[in-house]
Amino acid sequence: AQKITQTQPGMFVQEKEAVTLDCTYDTSDQSYGLFWYKQPSSGEMIFLIYQGSYDEQNATEGRYSLNFQKARKSANLVISASQLGDSAMYFCAMREGRRAGGTSYGKLTFGQGTILTVHP
Amino acid sequence: DGGITQSPKYLFRKEGQNVTLSCEQNLNHDAMYWYRQDPGQGLRLIYYSQIVNDFQKGDIAEGYSVSREKKESFPLTVTSAQKNPTAFYLCASSIGPGSTDTQYFGPGTRLTVL
């Protein structure tokens, strides 16, 4: 069974500072994908960044980077130069790997989320 | 503009009634998904479909039903058998089995049972 753990219910950061949101995962699959989504108060889930289990380099997308430590099974999201608009709920999610026979099913397992508040 | 639309945005239902939530995508994605989110929680998978005319139960399918007659559409029916249907429902789609298979979400429907 897969499990995603986000241990920080809430985080606060000063505008223009960097912040790290923690995510650890548990899986027996060798091939898997890790995702981060942002959910503002409007409710829509916005895709931020993806890291594949076989990717050797940490993923980056603009101000977002994923600190992937495979041996520790962690996939922390780093937001640099925080902005007021970054205030939202952030979810870490994992997609299980391919099944026997080559069929891949993309179910996402989500963590409980971390509420980020950016102060001016 | 390509994207995923869900309607209605807010839905109120009396106990004992079935209601259907709409989800449409024009991204030409093969796979579509329905998730449920309760306050302060992550998302849980209700149903998913990898191809037209085929769908599978997710983790919490009891009390829900779906259909996938068209590639663009994946409606979710919340039946009277669902004991606690008040929640936020999110529809997603993805290209299908592939390298990243990123899921993109619609704006959601907030269902309240009166």
PDB file of C-alpha atoms in Angstrom:
ATOM      1  CA  ALA A   1       0.000   0.000   0.000  1.00  0.00           C
ATOM      2  CA  GLN A   2       1.144   3.511  -0.703  1.00  0.00           C
ATOM      3  CA  LYS A   3       1.220   6.309   1.770  1.00  0.00           C
ATOM      4  CA  ILE A   4       2.020   9.985   1.598  1.00  0.00           C
ATOM      5  CA  THR A   5       2.833  11.934   4.760  1.00  0.00           C
ATOM      6  CA  GLN A   6       2.879  15.681   5.108  1.00  0.00           C
ATOM      7  CA  THR A   7       3.809  16.431   8.699  1.00  0.00           C
ATOM      8  CA  GLN A   8       3.336  20.198   8.625  1.00  0.00           C
ATOM      9  CA  PRO A   9      -0.331  21.172   8.982  1.00  0.00           C
ATOM     10  CA  GLY A  10       0.589  24.839   8.571  1.00  0.00           C
ATOM     11  CA  MET A  11       3.610  26.907   7.610  1.00  0.00           C
ATOM     12  CA  PHE A  12       4.293  30.629   7.730  1.00  0.00           C
ATOM     13  CA  VAL A  13       6.830  32.496   5.647  1.00  0.00           C
ATOM     14  CA  GLN A  14       7.766  36.093   5.087  1.00  0.00           C
ATOM     15  CA  GLU A  15       7.280  37.484   1.610  1.00  0.00           C
ATOM     16  CA  LYS A  16      10.398  37.060  -0.569  1.00  0.00           C
ATOM     17  CA  GLU A  17      11.786  34.338   1.691  1.00  0.00           C
ATOM     18  CA  ALA A  18      12.157  30.689   0.686  1.00  0.00           C
ATOM     19  CA  VAL A  19      10.081  27.928   2.282  1.00  0.00           C
ATOM     20  CA  THR A  20      10.278  24.129   2.270  1.00  0.00           C
ATOM     21  CA  LEU A  21       7.187  21.956   2.510  1.00  0.00           C
ATOM     22  CA  ASP A  22       7.887  18.414   3.629  1.00  0.00           C
ATOM     23  CA  CYS A  23       6.635  15.210   2.042  1.00  0.00           C
ATOM     24  CA  THR A  24       7.625  11.627   2.727  1.00  0.00           C
ATOM     25  CA  TYR A  25       6.242   8.609   0.953  1.00  0.00           C
ATOM     26  CA  ASP A  26       6.141   4.874   1.272  1.00  0.00           C
ATOM     27  CA  THR A  27       5.919   2.479  -1.650  1.00  0.00           C
ATOM     28  CA  SER A  28       7.238  -0.877  -2.746  1.00  0.00           C
ATOM     29  CA  ASP A  29       7.088   0.118  -6.410  1.00  0.00           C
ATOM     30  CA  GLN A  30      10.371   0.779  -8.200  1.00  0.00           C
ATOM     31  CA  SER A  31       8.725   3.088 -10.721  1.00  0.00           C
ATOM     32  CA  TYR A  32       6.542   5.893  -9.407  1.00  0.00           C
ATOM     33  CA  GLY A  33       5.883   9.571  -9.850  1.00  0.00           C
ATOM     34  CA  LEU A  34       5.684  12.346  -7.295  1.00  0.00           C
ATOM     35  CA  PHE A  35       3.571  15.452  -7.784  1.00  0.00           C
ATOM     36  CA  TRP A  36       2.906  18.682  -5.967  1.00  0.00           C
ATOM     37  CA  TYR A  37      -0.363  20.552  -6.344  1.00  0.00           C
ATOM     38  CA  LYS A  38      -1.478  23.942  -5.064  1.00  0.00           C
ATOM     39  CA  GLN A  39      -5.057  24.477  -3.938  1.00  0.00           C
ATOM     40  CA  PRO A  40      -6.035  28.115  -3.380  1.00  0.00           C
ATOM     41  CA  SER A  41      -9.194  29.026  -1.547  1.00  0.00           C
ATOM     42  CA  SER A  42     -11.160  28.756  -4.810  1.00  0.00           C
ATOM     43  CA  GLY A  43     -10.686  24.994  -4.608  1.00  0.00           C
ATOM     44  CA  GLU A  44      -9.101  24.188  -7.954  1.00  0.00           C
ATOM     45  CA  MET A  45      -6.057  21.936  -7.834  1.00  0.00           C
ATOM     46  CA  ILE A  46      -3.156  23.464  -9.753  1.00  0.00           C
ATOM     47  CA  PHE A  47      -0.306  21.225 -10.881  1.00  0.00           C
ATOM     48  CA  LEU A  48       3.085  22.602  -9.866  1.00  0.00           C
ATOM     49  CA  ILE A  49       5.863  20.087 -10.404  1.00  0.00           C
ATOM     50  CA  TYR A  50       6.607  16.431 -11.150  1.00  0.00           C
ATOM     51  CA  GLN A  51       9.497  14.122 -10.236  1.00  0.00           C
ATOM     52  CA  GLY A  52       9.904  10.629 -11.643  1.00  0.00           C
ATOM     53  CA  SER A  53      11.479   7.961  -9.485  1.00  0.00           C
ATOM     54  CA  TYR A  54      14.202   7.372 -12.058  1.00  0.00           C
ATOM     55  CA  ASP A  55      14.987  11.046 -12.613  1.00  0.00           C
ATOM     56  CA  GLU A  56      18.501  11.721 -11.381  1.00  0.00           C
ATOM     57  CA  GLN A  57      18.153  15.462 -11.179  1.00  0.00           C
ATOM     58  CA  ASN A  58      15.751  17.367  -8.977  1.00  0.00           C
ATOM     59  CA  ALA A  59      12.837  18.847 -10.883  1.00  0.00           C
ATOM     60  CA  THR A  60      12.504  22.609 -11.163  1.00  0.00           C
ATOM     61  CA  GLU A  61       9.684  24.785 -12.495  1.00  0.00           C
ATOM     62  CA  GLY A  62      10.272  28.494 -12.107  1.00  0.00           C
ATOM     63  CA  ARG A  63      10.243  29.300  -8.381  1.00  0.00           C
ATOM     64  CA  TYR A  64       9.371  25.707  -7.499  1.00  0.00           C
ATOM     65  CA  SER A  65      11.905  22.954  -7.015  1.00  0.00           C
ATOM     66  CA  LEU A  66      11.550  19.453  -5.695  1.00  0.00           C
ATOM     67  CA  ASN A  67      14.212  18.195  -3.294  1.00  0.00           C
ATOM     68  CA  PHE A  68      14.082  14.483  -4.108  1.00  0.00           C
ATOM     69  CA  GLN A  69      15.940  12.155  -1.746  1.00  0.00           C
ATOM     70  CA  LYS A  70      15.095   8.668  -2.908  1.00  0.00           C
ATOM     71  CA  ALA A  71      16.898   6.758  -0.170  1.00  0.00           C
ATOM     72  CA  ARG A  72      15.047   8.744   2.468  1.00  0.00           C
ATOM     73  CA  LYS A  73      11.791   8.569   0.471  1.00  0.00           C
ATOM     74  CA  SER A  74      11.268  12.276   0.684  1.00  0.00           C
ATOM     75  CA  ALA A  75      10.095  14.747  -1.942  1.00  0.00           C
ATOM     76  CA  ASN A  76      10.079  18.185  -0.376  1.00  0.00           C
ATOM     77  CA  LEU A  77       8.798  21.213  -2.269  1.00  0.00           C
ATOM     78  CA  VAL A  78      10.923  24.337  -2.125  1.00  0.00           C
ATOM     79  CA  ILE A  79       9.339  27.666  -3.038  1.00  0.00           C
ATOM     80  CA  SER A  80      11.846  30.430  -3.530  1.00  0.00           C
ATOM     81  CA  ALA A  81      11.079  34.139  -3.192  1.00  0.00           C
ATOM     82  CA  SER A  82       7.606  33.612  -1.715  1.00  0.00           C
ATOM     83  CA  GLN A  83       4.793  35.836  -2.925  1.00  0.00           C
ATOM     84  CA  LEU A  84       1.486  36.715  -1.281  1.00  0.00           C
ATOM     85  CA  GLY A  85      -0.269  34.729  -3.984  1.00  0.00           C
ATOM     86  CA  ASP A  86       1.514  31.585  -2.827  1.00  0.00           C
ATOM     87  CA  SER A  87      -0.773  31.424   0.213  1.00  0.00           C
ATOM     88  CA  ALA A  88      -2.737  28.229  -0.313  1.00  0.00           C
ATOM     89  CA  MET A  89      -2.982  24.559   0.607  1.00  0.00           C
ATOM     90  CA  TYR A  90      -0.249  22.403  -0.907  1.00  0.00           C
ATOM     91  CA  PHE A  91      -0.611  18.695  -1.563  1.00  0.00           C
ATOM     92  CA  CYS A  92       2.005  16.089  -2.258  1.00  0.00           C
ATOM     93  CA  ALA A  93       0.804  13.105  -4.289  1.00  0.00           C
ATOM     94  CA  MET A  94       2.235   9.879  -5.617  1.00  0.00           C
ATOM     95  CA  ARG A  95       1.285   7.841  -8.649  1.00  0.00           C
ATOM     96  CA  GLU A  96       1.864   4.128  -8.467  1.00  0.00           C
ATOM     97  CA  GLY A  97       4.060   2.473 -11.034  1.00  0.00           C
ATOM     98  CA  ARG A  98       3.260   0.219 -13.918  1.00  0.00           C
ATOM     99  CA  ARG A  99       1.562  -3.045 -13.266  1.00  0.00           C
ATOM    100  CA  ALA A 100       2.533  -6.439 -14.634  1.00  0.00           C
ATOM    101  CA  GLY A 101       1.687  -6.786 -18.309  1.00  0.00           C
ATOM    102  CA  GLY A 102       2.557  -3.205 -19.111  1.00  0.00           C
ATOM    103  CA  THR A 103      -0.695  -1.633 -18.045  1.00  0.00           C
ATOM    104  CA  SER A 104      -0.208   1.598 -16.200  1.00  0.00           C
ATOM    105  CA  TYR A 105      -2.914   3.087 -14.073  1.00  0.00           C
ATOM    106  CA  GLY A 106      -2.493   6.623 -12.876  1.00  0.00           C
ATOM    107  CA  LYS A 107      -4.162   6.656  -9.473  1.00  0.00           C
ATOM    108  CA  LEU A 108      -2.860   9.453  -7.295  1.00  0.00           C
ATOM    109  CA  THR A 109      -2.543   9.037  -3.548  1.00  0.00           C
ATOM    110  CA  PHE A 110      -2.604  12.377  -1.755  1.00  0.00           C
ATOM    111  CA  GLY A 111      -1.172  13.573   1.514  1.00  0.00           C
ATOM    112  CA  GLN A 112      -3.204  15.580   4.018  1.00  0.00           C
ATOM    113  CA  GLY A 113      -1.837  18.876   2.797  1.00  0.00           C
ATOM    114  CA  THR A 114       0.049  21.833   4.271  1.00  0.00           C
ATOM    115  CA  ILE A 115      -1.478  25.291   4.558  1.00  0.00           C
ATOM    116  CA  LEU A 116       1.072  27.920   3.597  1.00  0.00           C
ATOM    117  CA  THR A 117       0.571  31.511   4.680  1.00  0.00           C
ATOM    118  CA  VAL A 118       2.809  34.203   3.240  1.00  0.00           C
ATOM    119  CA  HIS A 119       3.112  37.351   5.356  1.00  0.00           C
ATOM    120  CA  PRO A 120       3.888  40.763   3.819  1.00  0.00           C
TER     121      PRO A 120
ATOM    122  CA  ASP B   1      -9.004  27.440 -24.471  1.00  0.00           C
ATOM    123  CA  GLY B   2      -8.358  23.838 -23.499  1.00  0.00           C
ATOM    124  CA  GLY B   3      -9.419  22.747 -20.078  1.00  0.00           C
ATOM    125  CA  ILE B   4     -11.749  20.891 -17.786  1.00  0.00           C
ATOM    126  CA  THR B   5     -15.148  22.228 -16.833  1.00  0.00           C
ATOM    127  CA  GLN B   6     -17.366  21.072 -14.012  1.00  0.00           C
ATOM    128  CA  SER B   7     -20.924  22.041 -13.355  1.00  0.00           C
ATOM    129  CA  PRO B   8     -22.619  23.144 -11.311  1.00  0.00           C
ATOM    130  CA  LYS B   9     -20.204  24.959  -9.021  1.00  0.00           C
ATOM    131  CA  TYR B  10     -22.563  24.557  -6.060  1.00  0.00           C
ATOM    132  CA  LEU B  11     -25.223  21.884  -5.675  1.00  0.00           C
ATOM    133  CA  PHE B  12     -27.769  21.320  -2.975  1.00  0.00           C
ATOM    134  CA  ARG B  13     -29.529  18.026  -2.590  1.00  0.00           C
ATOM    135  CA  LYS B  14     -32.247  16.727  -0.376  1.00  0.00           C
ATOM    136  CA  GLU B  15     -31.696  13.434   1.345  1.00  0.00           C
ATOM    137  CA  GLY B  16     -32.829  10.509  -0.765  1.00  0.00           C
ATOM    138  CA  GLN B  17     -32.227  12.227  -4.090  1.00  0.00           C
ATOM    139  CA  ASN B  18     -29.769  11.239  -6.768  1.00  0.00           C
ATOM    140  CA  VAL B  19     -27.729  14.037  -8.317  1.00  0.00           C
ATOM    141  CA  THR B  20     -25.379  14.082 -11.290  1.00  0.00           C
ATOM    142  CA  LEU B  21     -22.209  16.154 -11.464  1.00  0.00           C
ATOM    143  CA  SER B  22     -20.918  17.078 -14.887  1.00  0.00           C
ATOM    144  CA  CYS B  23     -17.305  16.909 -16.025  1.00  0.00           C
ATOM    145  CA  GLU B  24     -16.202  17.824 -19.556  1.00  0.00           C
ATOM    146  CA  GLN B  25     -12.700  18.127 -21.016  1.00  0.00           C
ATOM    147  CA  ASN B  26     -11.450  19.317 -24.382  1.00  0.00           C
ATOM    148  CA  LEU B  27      -7.830  18.323 -23.844  1.00  0.00           C
ATOM    149  CA  ASN B  28      -8.202  15.112 -25.855  1.00  0.00           C
ATOM    150  CA  HIS B  29      -7.190  13.160 -22.770  1.00  0.00           C
ATOM    151  CA  ASP B  30      -7.958   9.449 -22.613  1.00  0.00           C
ATOM    152  CA  ALA B  31      -8.126   9.113 -18.835  1.00  0.00           C
ATOM    153  CA  MET B  32     -10.545  10.804 -16.476  1.00  0.00           C
ATOM    154  CA  TYR B  33     -10.956  10.657 -12.702  1.00  0.00           C
ATOM    155  CA  TRP B  34     -13.334  11.649  -9.923  1.00  0.00           C
ATOM    156  CA  TYR B  35     -12.063  12.572  -6.465  1.00  0.00           C
ATOM    157  CA  ARG B  36     -13.786  13.536  -3.271  1.00  0.00           C
ATOM    158  CA  GLN B  37     -12.327  16.024  -0.788  1.00  0.00           C
ATOM    159  CA  ASP B  38     -13.601  16.497   2.750  1.00  0.00           C
ATOM    160  CA  PRO B  39     -12.720  19.604   4.783  1.00  0.00           C
ATOM    161  CA  GLY B  40      -9.053  19.752   5.720  1.00  0.00           C
ATOM    162  CA  GLN B  41      -8.318  16.485   3.954  1.00  0.00           C
ATOM    163  CA  GLY B  42      -6.568  15.248   0.868  1.00  0.00           C
ATOM    164  CA  LEU B  43      -8.341  13.816  -2.155  1.00  0.00           C
ATOM    165  CA  ARG B  44      -9.720  10.299  -2.356  1.00  0.00           C
ATOM    166  CA  LEU B  45     -10.402   8.509  -5.626  1.00  0.00           C
ATOM    167  CA  ILE B  46     -14.003   7.562  -6.379  1.00  0.00           C
ATOM    168  CA  TYR B  47     -13.881   6.253  -9.967  1.00  0.00           C
ATOM    169  CA  TYR B  48     -11.541   6.424 -12.905  1.00  0.00           C
ATOM    170  CA  SER B  49     -11.715   5.692 -16.607  1.00  0.00           C
ATOM    171  CA  GLN B  50      -8.742   5.037 -18.856  1.00  0.00           C
ATOM    172  CA  ILE B  51     -10.741   4.801 -22.061  1.00  0.00           C
ATOM    173  CA  VAL B  52     -14.215   5.334 -23.445  1.00  0.00           C
ATOM    174  CA  ASN B  53     -16.807   2.767 -22.334  1.00  0.00           C
ATOM    175  CA  ASP B  54     -14.582   1.518 -19.547  1.00  0.00           C
ATOM    176  CA  PHE B  55     -14.268   2.597 -15.933  1.00  0.00           C
ATOM    177  CA  GLN B  56     -13.039   1.182 -12.641  1.00  0.00           C
ATOM    178  CA  LYS B  57     -13.855   1.676  -8.982  1.00  0.00           C
ATOM    179  CA  GLY B  58     -11.489   3.699  -6.873  1.00  0.00           C
ATOM    180  CA  ASP B  59     -11.071   3.609  -3.121  1.00  0.00           C
ATOM    181  CA  ILE B  60     -14.493   4.979  -2.148  1.00  0.00           C
ATOM    182  CA  ALA B  61     -16.899   3.989  -4.963  1.00  0.00           C
ATOM    183  CA  GLU B  62     -19.819   2.905  -2.796  1.00  0.00           C
ATOM    184  CA  GLY B  63     -22.853   5.104  -3.348  1.00  0.00           C
ATOM    185  CA  TYR B  64     -21.532   6.556  -6.611  1.00  0.00           C
ATOM    186  CA  SER B  65     -21.893   5.658 -10.268  1.00  0.00           C
ATOM    187  CA  VAL B  66     -20.296   6.904 -13.481  1.00  0.00           C
ATOM    188  CA  SER B  67     -20.496   6.515 -17.230  1.00  0.00           C
ATOM    189  CA  ARG B  68     -18.013   7.148 -20.028  1.00  0.00           C
ATOM    190  CA  GLU B  69     -19.922   7.191 -23.293  1.00  0.00           C
ATOM    191  CA  LYS B  70     -17.815   9.953 -24.828  1.00  0.00           C
ATOM    192  CA  LYS B  71     -14.136  10.722 -24.530  1.00  0.00           C
ATOM    193  CA  GLU B  72     -14.880  14.270 -23.432  1.00  0.00           C
ATOM    194  CA  SER B  73     -17.391  13.506 -20.708  1.00  0.00           C
ATOM    195  CA  PHE B  74     -17.316  11.621 -17.401  1.00  0.00           C
ATOM    196  CA  PRO B  75     -20.407  12.398 -15.307  1.00  0.00           C
ATOM    197  CA  LEU B  76     -20.645  11.293 -11.688  1.00  0.00           C
ATOM    198  CA  THR B  77     -23.955  10.368 -10.057  1.00  0.00           C
ATOM    199  CA  VAL B  78     -24.181  10.590  -6.297  1.00  0.00           C
ATOM    200  CA  THR B  79     -26.921   8.173  -5.326  1.00  0.00           C
ATOM    201  CA  SER B  80     -29.113   8.050  -2.263  1.00  0.00           C
ATOM    202  CA  ALA B  81     -26.989   5.112  -1.111  1.00  0.00           C
ATOM    203  CA  GLN B  82     -24.091   7.445  -0.376  1.00  0.00           C
ATOM    204  CA  LYS B  83     -24.406   7.983   3.360  1.00  0.00           C
ATOM    205  CA  ASN B  84     -22.436  11.202   3.692  1.00  0.00           C
ATOM    206  CA  PRO B  85     -22.304  12.920   0.306  1.00  0.00           C
ATOM    207  CA  THR B  86     -21.607  16.475   1.478  1.00  0.00           C
ATOM    208  CA  ALA B  87     -18.131  17.197   0.107  1.00  0.00           C
ATOM    209  CA  PHE B  88     -16.108  18.920  -2.589  1.00  0.00           C
ATOM    210  CA  TYR B  89     -15.888  16.876  -5.794  1.00  0.00           C
ATOM    211  CA  LEU B  90     -13.031  17.271  -8.229  1.00  0.00           C
ATOM    212  CA  CYS B  91     -12.761  15.848 -11.716  1.00  0.00           C
ATOM    213  CA  ALA B  92      -9.398  15.358 -13.403  1.00  0.00           C
ATOM    214  CA  SER B  93      -8.052  14.127 -16.703  1.00  0.00           C
ATOM    215  CA  SER B  94      -4.717  12.954 -18.027  1.00  0.00           C
ATOM    216  CA  ILE B  95      -3.236  11.840 -21.323  1.00  0.00           C
ATOM    217  CA  GLY B  96      -3.190   8.245 -20.140  1.00  0.00           C
ATOM    218  CA  PRO B  97      -0.456   5.709 -19.530  1.00  0.00           C
ATOM    219  CA  GLY B  98       2.802   7.415 -20.279  1.00  0.00           C
ATOM    220  CA  SER B  99       5.898   8.986 -18.867  1.00  0.00           C
ATOM    221  CA  THR B 100       4.366  11.475 -16.442  1.00  0.00           C
ATOM    222  CA  ASP B 101       0.605  11.133 -16.956  1.00  0.00           C
ATOM    223  CA  THR B 102       0.017  14.358 -15.070  1.00  0.00           C
ATOM    224  CA  GLN B 103      -3.550  14.854 -13.936  1.00  0.00           C
ATOM    225  CA  TYR B 104      -5.156  18.232 -14.508  1.00  0.00           C
ATOM    226  CA  PHE B 105      -8.148  19.239 -12.459  1.00  0.00           C
ATOM    227  CA  GLY B 106     -11.386  21.056 -13.006  1.00  0.00           C
ATOM    228  CA  PRO B 107     -12.672  23.808 -10.690  1.00  0.00           C
ATOM    229  CA  GLY B 108     -14.768  21.416  -8.602  1.00  0.00           C
ATOM    230  CA  THR B 109     -18.374  21.079  -7.459  1.00  0.00           C
ATOM    231  CA  ARG B 110     -19.355  21.657  -3.870  1.00  0.00           C
ATOM    232  CA  LEU B 111     -22.242  19.376  -2.924  1.00  0.00           C
ATOM    233  CA  THR B 112     -24.321  19.978   0.176  1.00  0.00           C
ATOM    234  CA  VAL B 113     -27.037  17.661   1.403  1.00  0.00           C
ATOM    235  CA  LEU B 114     -29.835  19.483   3.185  1.00  0.00           C
TER     236      LEU B 114
END
